[in-house]
mmCIF file of C-alpha atoms in Angstrom:
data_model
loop_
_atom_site.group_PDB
_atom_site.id
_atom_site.type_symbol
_atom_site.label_atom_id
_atom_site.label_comp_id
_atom_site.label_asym_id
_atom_site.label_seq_id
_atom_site.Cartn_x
_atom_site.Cartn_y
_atom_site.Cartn_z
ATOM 1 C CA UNK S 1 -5.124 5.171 -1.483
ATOM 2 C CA UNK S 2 -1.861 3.737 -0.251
ATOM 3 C CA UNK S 3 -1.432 -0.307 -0.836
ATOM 4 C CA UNK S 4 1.250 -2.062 0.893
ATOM 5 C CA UNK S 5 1.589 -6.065 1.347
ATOM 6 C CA UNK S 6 2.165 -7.225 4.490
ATOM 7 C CA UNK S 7 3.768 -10.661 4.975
ATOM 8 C CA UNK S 8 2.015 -13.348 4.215
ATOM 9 C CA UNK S 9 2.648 -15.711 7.034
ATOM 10 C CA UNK S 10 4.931 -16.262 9.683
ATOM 11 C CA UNK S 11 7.334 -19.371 8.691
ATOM 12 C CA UNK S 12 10.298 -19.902 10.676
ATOM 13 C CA UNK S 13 10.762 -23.647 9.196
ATOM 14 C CA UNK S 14 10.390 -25.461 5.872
ATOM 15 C CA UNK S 15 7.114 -26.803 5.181
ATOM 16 C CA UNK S 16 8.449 -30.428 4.991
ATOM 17 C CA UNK S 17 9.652 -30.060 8.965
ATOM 18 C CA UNK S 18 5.873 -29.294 9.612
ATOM 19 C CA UNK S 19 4.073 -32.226 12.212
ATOM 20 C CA UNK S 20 3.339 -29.414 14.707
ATOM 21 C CA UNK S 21 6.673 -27.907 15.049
ATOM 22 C CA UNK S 22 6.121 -25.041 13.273
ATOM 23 C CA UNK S 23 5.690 -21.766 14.809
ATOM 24 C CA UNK S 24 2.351 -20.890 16.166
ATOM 25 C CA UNK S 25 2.560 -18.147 19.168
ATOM 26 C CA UNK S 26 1.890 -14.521 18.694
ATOM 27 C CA UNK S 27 3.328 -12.299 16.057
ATOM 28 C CA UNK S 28 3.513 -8.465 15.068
ATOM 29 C CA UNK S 29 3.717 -6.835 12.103
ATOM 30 C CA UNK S 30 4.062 -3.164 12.173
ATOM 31 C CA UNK S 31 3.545 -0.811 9.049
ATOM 32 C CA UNK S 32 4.053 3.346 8.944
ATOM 33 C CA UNK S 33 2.768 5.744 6.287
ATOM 34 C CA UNK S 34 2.820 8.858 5.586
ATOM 35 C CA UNK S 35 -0.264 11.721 5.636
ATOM 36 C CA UNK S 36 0.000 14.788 3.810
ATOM 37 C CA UNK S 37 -1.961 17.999 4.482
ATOM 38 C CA UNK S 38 -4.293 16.840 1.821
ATOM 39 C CA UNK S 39 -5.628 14.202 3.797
ATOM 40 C CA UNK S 40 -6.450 16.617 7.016
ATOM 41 C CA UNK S 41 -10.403 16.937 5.249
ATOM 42 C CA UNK S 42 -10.552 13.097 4.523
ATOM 43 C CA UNK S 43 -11.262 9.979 5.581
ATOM 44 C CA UNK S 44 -8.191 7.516 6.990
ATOM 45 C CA UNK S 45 -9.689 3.794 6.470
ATOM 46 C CA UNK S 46 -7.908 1.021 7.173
ATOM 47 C CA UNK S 47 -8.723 -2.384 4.755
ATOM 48 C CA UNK S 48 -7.204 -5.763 6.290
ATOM 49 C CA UNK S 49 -8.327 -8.689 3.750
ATOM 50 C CA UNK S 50 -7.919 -11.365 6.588
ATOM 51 C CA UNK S 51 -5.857 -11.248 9.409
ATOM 52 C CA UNK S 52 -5.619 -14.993 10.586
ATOM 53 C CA UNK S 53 -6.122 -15.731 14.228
ATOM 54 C CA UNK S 54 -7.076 -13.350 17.424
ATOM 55 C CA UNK S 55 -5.901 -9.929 16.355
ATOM 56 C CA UNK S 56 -5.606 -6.459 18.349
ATOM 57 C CA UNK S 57 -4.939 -3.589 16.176
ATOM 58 C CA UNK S 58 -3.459 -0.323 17.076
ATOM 59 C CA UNK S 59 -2.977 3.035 15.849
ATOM 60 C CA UNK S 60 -1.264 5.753 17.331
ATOM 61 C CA UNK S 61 -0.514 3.894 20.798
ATOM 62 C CA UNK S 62 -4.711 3.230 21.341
ATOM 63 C CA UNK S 63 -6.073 -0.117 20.510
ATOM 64 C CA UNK S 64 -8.915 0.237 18.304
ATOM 65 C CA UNK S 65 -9.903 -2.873 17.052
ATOM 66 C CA UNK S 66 -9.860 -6.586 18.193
ATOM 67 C CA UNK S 67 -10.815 -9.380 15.619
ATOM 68 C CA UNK S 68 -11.488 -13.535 16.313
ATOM 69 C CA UNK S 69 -11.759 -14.585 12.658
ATOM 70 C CA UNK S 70 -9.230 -14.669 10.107
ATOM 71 C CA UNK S 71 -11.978 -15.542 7.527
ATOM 72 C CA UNK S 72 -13.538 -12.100 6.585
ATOM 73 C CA UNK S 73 -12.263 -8.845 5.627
ATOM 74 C CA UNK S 74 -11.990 -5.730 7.917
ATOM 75 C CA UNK S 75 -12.317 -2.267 7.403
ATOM 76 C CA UNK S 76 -11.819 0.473 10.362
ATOM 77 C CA UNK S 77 -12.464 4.078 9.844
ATOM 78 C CA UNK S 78 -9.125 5.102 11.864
ATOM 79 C CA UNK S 79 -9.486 9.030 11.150
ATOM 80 C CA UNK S 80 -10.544 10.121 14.750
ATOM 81 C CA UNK S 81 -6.779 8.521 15.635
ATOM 82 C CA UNK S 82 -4.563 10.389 13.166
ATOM 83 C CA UNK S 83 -3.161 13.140 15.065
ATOM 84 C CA UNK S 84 -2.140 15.710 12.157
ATOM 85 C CA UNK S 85 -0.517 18.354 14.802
ATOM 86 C CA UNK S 86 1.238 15.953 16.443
ATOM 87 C CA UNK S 87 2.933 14.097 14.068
ATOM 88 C CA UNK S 88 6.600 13.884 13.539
ATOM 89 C CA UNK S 89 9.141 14.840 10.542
ATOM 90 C CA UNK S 90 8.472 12.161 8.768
ATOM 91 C CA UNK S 91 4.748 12.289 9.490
ATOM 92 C CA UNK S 92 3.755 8.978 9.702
ATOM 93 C CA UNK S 93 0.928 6.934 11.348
ATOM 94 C CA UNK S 94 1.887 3.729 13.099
ATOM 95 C CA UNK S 95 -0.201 0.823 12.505
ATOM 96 C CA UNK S 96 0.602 -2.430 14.833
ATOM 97 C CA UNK S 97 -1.117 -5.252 14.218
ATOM 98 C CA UNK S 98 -0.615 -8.530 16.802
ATOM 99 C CA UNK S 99 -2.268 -11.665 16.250
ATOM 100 C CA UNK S 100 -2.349 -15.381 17.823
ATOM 101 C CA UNK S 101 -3.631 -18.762 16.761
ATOM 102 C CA UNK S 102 -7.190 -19.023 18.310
ATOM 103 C CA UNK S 103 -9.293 -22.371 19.278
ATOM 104 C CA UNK S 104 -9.898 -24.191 16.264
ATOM 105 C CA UNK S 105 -13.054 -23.509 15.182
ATOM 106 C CA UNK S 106 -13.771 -20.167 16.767
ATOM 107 C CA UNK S 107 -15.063 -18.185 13.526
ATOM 108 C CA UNK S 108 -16.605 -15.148 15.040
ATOM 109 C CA UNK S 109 -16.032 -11.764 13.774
ATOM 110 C CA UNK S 110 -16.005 -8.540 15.796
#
């Protein structure tokens, strides 16, 4: 299992300049990893503990999952998407992930 940390949040001011000025539009984060030959008989899940906000994930240019809560985990089995023949040198799998603020109060999870 491979564990990386994506950001956090998306702050492009000071938490003392808050009152509604802070950034709240869309925002991608984007994360690569590599799949060796010993993964070819196993499966590829994908954990997200919360991604806050309307999300669409993607992996390998095909959108695979869209979530409306930021409040519960997600786990998506991802395997049927890696491409093991087609990969490049480096052999990685690109993960996008884009997400917006959604209507407060809008909890439900796909």
């Amino acid at each position: 299992m491979e564990r990386c940390k994506p950001p956090d949040g998306l702050e492009l001011l000071p938490l003392a300049a808050s009152g509604g000025v802070n950034y709240q539009g869309p925002a991608w984060y984007r994360k690569q990893f590599n799949l060796n030959e010993t993964m070819r008989s196993k499966k590829v899940i994908l954990h997200f503990e919360g991604i806050m906000g309307k999300s669409k994930i993607w992996v390998n240019g095909a959108m695979i999952k869209e979530n409306f809560s930021g409040y519960y985990p997600i786990h998506i089995d991802v395997t049927e998407y890696v491409d093991f023949k087609n990969q490049t040198q480096s052999q990685f799998v690109p993960i996008i992930v884009m997400t917006k603020p959604t209507l407060q109060g809008n909890h439900k999870s796909n």
